[in-house]
Amino acid sequence: MSANCLHTHTEFCDGKGSVEAFCQAAYAKGLSALGFSAHAPITKKTGLKTDWHLADERLDEYIDTVNAARRLWAGKLPVYLGLEVDYIKGLSSPADKDFQSLGLDYIIGSVHYVFPPAGGEPFTVDDEAAVFEREVSRHFSGDGEAVMEAYWDAVEGMISQGGFDILGHLDLIRKNNPRGEYFNPQGERYRRRIRQIAPKAARSGAVVEVNTGGINRGKTADPYPSRELLALLRAAGARVTITADAHEPDHLGGGYDTAREILLRAGYTETVEFEGPERGWTAAAI
Ligand SMILES: [Zn+2]
Ligand SMILES: [Zn+2]
């Protein structure tokens, strides 16, 4: 049973540990491949100031560091260069030429931000509970179902633009909704959205990640996407790969057993593993 991890954050963005420390841990844990996916710089193109994205002025250093690790680990551990790119409607997209022209091995397309309906700065749906509550109350008059719809609208917008190889934490909107605080995950409105997204995700040709980041950080018991969404993705023919969304070397491989169990129950019998931009993805039995 092989396992890769293409979703990792080092000290270049909001993770702990160097590129080299991640390589050492991945090798020690027997991972078949390791990819780096720093949060792509957004300040220059969006004007948003954050403390969790790679700084614009460090992009070249990031690329050089990962490429140096690729050479150093050649023959022992395949190392890939990626970015996790935010989709923020009209401001940042995996399809943007500047990201596409970097010569990356892969791009993870992720939605973290939604816009207030009345305009203004976008805010993140995966922020701390108290911050999210404040934003929903301020910009959506506390209407959690409306935020949920805005989130799925953004995901659909990103999918229609394309430019990504992996769909990141597809239902991240669940993060601040563990007890149905904002929307009913069994309700018709939510179900309609995930029924719509599954075939779109499959048709995009991208691989959907089964992200154990929430498990690794003790935030959720299940990966993203949910069991229910995984079953829909399976029915729609979407391919999946397991990732740890690792923010420190220790997270690598964490929660993979849980993810495999859930995948089997959702009807999956295989995941796919990345073998580089030329060879693409190959199937691996779960
Ligand atoms: Zn993310
Ligand atoms: Zn991430």
Coordinates of C-alpha atoms and ligand atoms in Angstrom, one line a residue:
M1 CA 0.0 0.0 0.0
S2 CA 1.7 3.2 -1.1
A3 CA 0.9 6.7 0.0
N4 CA 1.9 10.1 -1.2
C5 CA 1.3 13.5 0.1
L6 CA 1.0 16.5 -2.2
H7 CA -0.6 18.9 0.3
T8 CA 2.0 20.4 2.7
H9 CA 2.8 23.7 4.2
T10 CA 6.3 24.5 5.4
E11 CA 7.7 27.6 7.2
F12 CA 7.6 29.3 3.8
C13 CA 3.9 30.0 4.6
D14 CA 2.0 28.9 7.7
G15 CA 3.6 25.6 8.4
K16 CA 6.4 24.6 10.8
G17 CA 9.6 23.0 9.6
S18 CA 11.8 23.3 6.6
V19 CA 11.5 21.7 3.2
E20 CA 14.4 19.5 4.1
A21 CA 12.7 18.4 7.4
F22 CA 9.6 17.5 5.5
C23 CA 11.6 15.4 3.0
Q24 CA 13.4 13.6 5.9
A25 CA 10.1 12.8 7.6
A26 CA 8.4 11.7 4.3
Y27 CA 11.3 9.4 3.6
A28 CA 11.3 8.0 7.2
K29 CA 7.6 7.3 7.0
G30 CA 8.0 5.5 3.6
L31 CA 5.9 7.9 1.5
S32 CA 6.1 7.2 -2.2
A33 CA 6.2 10.9 -3.1
L34 CA 6.1 14.3 -1.5
G35 CA 4.8 17.5 -2.9
F36 CA 5.0 21.0 -1.6
S37 CA 2.0 23.3 -1.9
A38 CA 2.6 26.6 -0.2
H39 CA -0.3 29.0 -0.1
A40 CA 0.3 30.9 -3.3
P41 CA 1.2 34.6 -2.8
I42 CA -1.9 36.8 -3.1
T43 CA -1.0 40.2 -1.6
K44 CA 0.4 41.7 -4.8
K45 CA -2.6 40.6 -7.0
T46 CA -5.4 41.1 -4.5
G47 CA -4.2 43.7 -2.0
L48 CA -5.2 41.3 0.8
K49 CA -2.7 41.2 3.7
T50 CA -2.4 37.8 5.4
D51 CA 0.0 36.0 7.6
W52 CA -0.6 32.6 6.1
H53 CA 0.4 33.0 2.5
L54 CA 3.8 32.8 0.9
A55 CA 5.1 36.4 0.6
D56 CA 5.3 37.6 -3.0
E57 CA 9.0 38.3 -2.6
R58 CA 9.8 34.8 -1.4
L59 CA 8.2 32.9 -4.3
D60 CA 11.5 32.5 -6.2
E61 CA 13.3 31.3 -3.1
Y62 CA 10.5 28.8 -2.5
I63 CA 10.8 27.4 -6.0
D64 CA 14.6 27.2 -5.8
T65 CA 14.4 25.5 -2.4
V66 CA 12.0 22.8 -3.5
N67 CA 13.9 22.2 -6.8
A68 CA 17.1 21.8 -4.8
A69 CA 15.4 19.3 -2.5
R70 CA 14.2 17.5 -5.7
R71 CA 17.8 17.1 -6.8
L72 CA 19.1 16.2 -3.4
W73 CA 16.5 13.4 -2.8
A74 CA 16.5 12.1 -6.4
G75 CA 16.5 8.3 -6.4
K76 CA 15.2 8.1 -2.8
L77 CA 12.1 10.3 -2.7
P78 CA 10.3 11.9 -5.6
V79 CA 9.8 15.6 -4.7
Y80 CA 7.3 17.8 -6.5
L81 CA 6.8 21.5 -6.7
G82 CA 3.3 22.8 -6.3
L83 CA 1.2 25.6 -4.9
E84 CA -2.2 25.8 -3.2
V85 CA -3.8 28.6 -5.1
D86 CA -6.8 30.5 -3.8
Y87 CA -9.9 31.1 -5.9
I88 CA -11.2 34.5 -5.1
K89 CA -13.6 35.5 -7.8
G90 CA -12.1 38.2 -10.0
L91 CA -8.9 38.5 -7.8
S92 CA -7.1 35.1 -7.8
S93 CA -7.6 31.9 -9.7
P94 CA -5.6 28.7 -10.4
A95 CA -6.3 29.6 -14.1
D96 CA -4.3 32.9 -13.8
K97 CA -1.5 33.1 -16.3
D98 CA 1.1 34.1 -13.6
F99 CA 0.5 30.8 -11.7
Q100 CA 0.3 28.8 -14.9
S101 CA 3.6 30.1 -16.2
L102 CA 5.6 29.1 -13.1
G103 CA 6.5 25.7 -14.4
L104 CA 4.9 24.0 -11.4
D105 CA 4.4 20.2 -11.3
Y106 CA 0.8 20.7 -10.0
I107 CA -1.6 23.2 -8.6
I108 CA -4.1 22.6 -5.8
G109 CA -7.2 24.8 -6.4
S110 CA -8.8 25.8 -3.1
V111 CA -11.6 28.0 -1.9
H112 CA -11.1 29.6 1.5
Y113 CA -12.7 33.0 0.8
V114 CA -16.2 34.2 0.2
F115 CA -17.3 37.7 -0.6
P116 CA -19.8 39.6 1.5
P117 CA -23.0 39.9 -0.6
A118 CA -22.9 43.7 -0.3
G119 CA -19.3 43.8 -1.5
G120 CA -16.1 44.6 0.4
E121 CA -13.2 42.4 1.4
P122 CA -13.6 38.7 1.2
F123 CA -13.3 36.6 4.4
T124 CA -12.2 33.0 5.1
V125 CA -14.7 30.3 5.9
D126 CA -12.1 28.3 7.8
D127 CA -11.1 31.0 10.3
E128 CA -11.4 30.5 14.0
A129 CA -15.0 29.9 15.1
A130 CA -15.4 33.3 16.8
V131 CA -14.0 35.2 13.8
F132 CA -16.2 33.3 11.4
E133 CA -19.3 33.9 13.6
R134 CA -18.5 37.6 13.6
E135 CA -18.1 37.8 9.8
V136 CA -21.3 35.8 9.1
S137 CA -23.3 38.0 11.4
R138 CA -21.8 41.2 10.0
H139 CA -22.0 40.4 6.3
F140 CA -24.7 37.8 6.0
S141 CA -27.0 38.9 8.9
G142 CA -26.2 35.6 10.5
D143 CA -27.6 33.6 7.6
G144 CA -25.4 30.5 7.6
E145 CA -27.3 28.9 4.7
A146 CA -26.5 31.9 2.6
V147 CA -22.7 31.6 3.4
M148 CA -22.9 28.0 2.5
E149 CA -24.4 28.8 -0.8
A150 CA -21.8 31.5 -1.4
Y151 CA -19.1 28.9 -0.7
W152 CA -20.4 26.5 -3.2
D153 CA -20.9 29.2 -5.8
A154 CA -17.2 30.0 -5.4
V155 CA -16.2 26.3 -5.8
E156 CA -18.3 26.1 -8.9
G157 CA -16.7 29.3 -10.2
M158 CA -13.3 27.9 -9.7
I159 CA -14.2 24.6 -11.4
S160 CA -15.5 26.4 -14.4
Q161 CA -12.3 28.3 -14.8
G162 CA -10.0 25.3 -14.4
G163 CA -6.2 25.4 -14.2
F164 CA -5.8 23.1 -11.2
D165 CA -4.8 19.5 -10.9
I166 CA -6.2 18.8 -7.5
L167 CA -9.4 20.0 -5.9
G168 CA -8.5 21.0 -2.3
H169 CA -10.6 20.2 0.7
L170 CA -13.8 20.3 -1.4
D171 CA -16.3 20.9 1.4
L172 CA -14.2 23.1 3.7
I173 CA -17.4 24.9 4.6
R174 CA -18.1 22.1 7.0
K175 CA -15.2 23.2 9.2
N176 CA -17.1 25.7 11.3
N177 CA -20.3 23.7 11.2
P178 CA -19.6 20.7 13.3
R179 CA -23.0 20.7 15.0
G180 CA -25.0 22.3 12.3
E181 CA -24.5 25.8 13.6
Y182 CA -24.9 27.5 10.3
F183 CA -26.5 25.1 7.9
N184 CA -28.1 21.6 8.0
P185 CA -25.8 19.2 6.2
Q186 CA -28.8 16.7 5.9
G187 CA -31.0 19.4 4.6
E188 CA -32.2 19.7 1.0
R189 CA -30.3 23.0 0.3
Y190 CA -27.0 21.5 1.3
R191 CA -27.7 18.1 -0.4
R192 CA -28.6 19.9 -3.6
R193 CA -25.3 21.7 -3.7
I194 CA -23.2 18.5 -3.1
R195 CA -25.2 16.6 -5.7
Q196 CA -24.4 19.4 -8.2
I197 CA -20.7 19.6 -7.3
A198 CA -19.8 15.9 -7.6
P199 CA -20.3 15.5 -11.4
K200 CA -18.7 18.9 -12.0
A201 CA -15.7 17.9 -9.9
A202 CA -15.4 14.6 -11.8
R203 CA -15.8 16.3 -15.2
S204 CA -13.0 18.8 -14.4
G205 CA -10.5 16.0 -14.8
A206 CA -8.8 17.0 -11.6
V207 CA -8.1 14.7 -8.7
V208 CA -10.1 15.3 -5.6
E209 CA -8.0 15.2 -2.4
V210 CA -9.2 13.3 0.6
N211 CA -7.7 15.8 3.1
T212 CA -6.9 14.5 6.6
G213 CA -5.7 18.0 7.8
G214 CA -8.7 18.4 10.2
I215 CA -7.9 15.0 11.8
N216 CA -4.2 15.8 12.1
R217 CA -5.0 19.1 13.9
G218 CA -7.6 17.5 16.1
K219 CA -10.4 19.6 14.6
T220 CA -12.5 17.0 12.8
A221 CA -13.1 13.2 13.0
D222 CA -13.5 12.9 9.3
P223 CA -11.6 14.0 6.3
Y224 CA -12.8 16.4 3.6
P225 CA -14.9 15.6 1.7
S226 CA -17.6 14.0 3.9
R227 CA -18.6 10.4 3.5
E228 CA -21.8 11.5 1.8
L229 CA -19.9 13.7 -0.8
L230 CA -17.3 10.9 -1.3
A231 CA -20.1 8.5 -2.3
L232 CA -21.5 11.0 -4.8
L233 CA -18.0 11.6 -6.2
R234 CA -17.5 7.9 -6.5
A235 CA -20.8 7.5 -8.4
A236 CA -19.7 10.4 -10.7
G237 CA -16.3 8.7 -11.4
A238 CA -14.0 11.2 -9.7
R239 CA -10.5 10.1 -8.8
V240 CA -9.1 10.7 -5.4
T241 CA -5.8 11.0 -3.6
I242 CA -5.2 11.1 0.1
T243 CA -3.3 14.1 1.5
A244 CA -2.5 15.3 5.1
D245 CA -2.6 19.0 4.5
A246 CA 0.5 18.7 6.7
H247 CA 1.6 21.9 8.5
E248 CA 4.5 20.1 10.2
P249 CA 6.6 17.1 9.2
D250 CA 4.9 14.9 11.9
H251 CA 1.5 15.3 10.1
L252 CA 2.7 13.5 7.0
G253 CA 0.7 10.3 6.6
G254 CA -1.5 11.1 9.5
G255 CA -5.2 10.0 9.3
Y256 CA -4.5 7.9 6.2
D257 CA -6.0 4.7 7.7
T258 CA -9.2 6.6 8.6
A259 CA -9.3 8.0 5.1
R260 CA -8.9 4.6 3.5
E261 CA -11.6 3.1 5.6
I262 CA -14.0 5.8 4.7
L263 CA -13.1 5.6 1.0
L264 CA -13.8 1.8 1.0
R265 CA -17.2 2.4 2.6
A266 CA -17.9 5.1 0.0
G267 CA -17.3 2.5 -2.7
Y268 CA -13.7 3.4 -3.7
T269 CA -11.3 0.5 -4.2
E270 CA -8.3 2.6 -5.4
T271 CA -6.7 6.0 -5.0
V272 CA -4.4 7.7 -7.4
E273 CA -0.7 8.6 -6.8
F274 CA 1.1 11.4 -8.6
E275 CA 4.1 10.5 -10.7
G276 CA 5.0 13.9 -12.1
P277 CA 3.5 16.1 -14.8
E278 CA 4.6 13.9 -17.6
R279 CA 3.5 10.5 -16.3
G280 CA 0.5 11.9 -14.4
W281 CA -1.5 9.8 -12.0
T282 CA -1.4 6.0 -11.5
A283 CA -3.9 3.9 -9.6
A284 CA -3.1 2.3 -6.3
A285 CA -5.3 -0.3 -4.6
I286 CA -6.6 0.8 -1.2
Ligands
ZN1 ZN -6.4 25.1 2.1
ZN2 ZN -3.4 23.7 2.7

